[in-house]
Amino acid sequence: MAKRSNQMSPLAMAVLALLSEGAMHVYRMQTLIKRRGKDSVVNVTQRNSLYQTIGRLLRADLVRIRQTLQDEGRPERVVYEITDDGQNTLTLWLKDMLAAPANEYPEFPAALAHLPVLSRHDALRQLEQRIAALDRRLSDDRAQMRGFLALKLPRLFLIEDEYRQTVMKAELGWVKGLAEDLRNGVLDWNPKWLKKVAAEFEPQP
């Protein structure tokens, strides 16, 4: 029976997907993720995170050690391979991630939930910075996409980039609208008004 509850994560799925292509060591995994541009969807900035993920997968019997390489003048490298249980688990994870929206807790909605901590003008300034950052990121992503398309890379390997750009474009439009409402005073608050609203919506005993 596939073990999945405590091991499931985007990085763990990426590791299993790579090992389903063939056995490899951690350095090659990190290199392939970056070379294929998948570091935009899984965080491999620190190689240690890969080792920690593989450690969990080893304990769950989803991967195993195939061999240890010791070349002269180079550090020892452990080559991993996926198990049958790991292959089944990879399929289950992928189906679940595609079919069922996860209960995620990203930072931006959490910040929006506490927007009244700032003044309207301060909140506007921060959102204007976010708009500029989103504009830059979207421009960079589109340039990268054009580069991949110029290399005739099939769309199948770019769909996560399409999705990310679509979400980013939607967020950018929404944040611009929110910033405009703050700029025009359509959305506004002050300490006195906040206290009044808090009192009105205080749960009754």
PDB file of C-alpha atoms in Angstrom, residues 32 90 130 133 138 190 194 203-204:
ATOM      1  CA  LEU A  32      17.922  18.999 -13.790  1.00  0.00           C
ATOM      2  CA  LEU A  90       3.822   9.434  -7.306  1.00  0.00           C
ATOM      3  CA  ARG A 130       3.757  44.859  -5.228  1.00  0.00           C
ATOM      4  CA  ALA A 133       7.243  43.706  -8.587  1.00  0.00           C
ATOM      5  CA  LEU A 138       5.474  38.837 -15.358  1.00  0.00           C
ATOM      6  CA  ASN A 190      -9.550  54.931  10.699  1.00  0.00           C
ATOM      7  CA  LEU A 194     -12.494  50.159  13.235  1.00  0.00           C
ATOM      8  CA  PRO A 203     -19.920  37.816  19.399  1.00  0.00           C
ATOM      9  CA  GLN A 204     -22.840  37.875  21.782  1.00  0.00           C
TER      10      GLN A 204
END
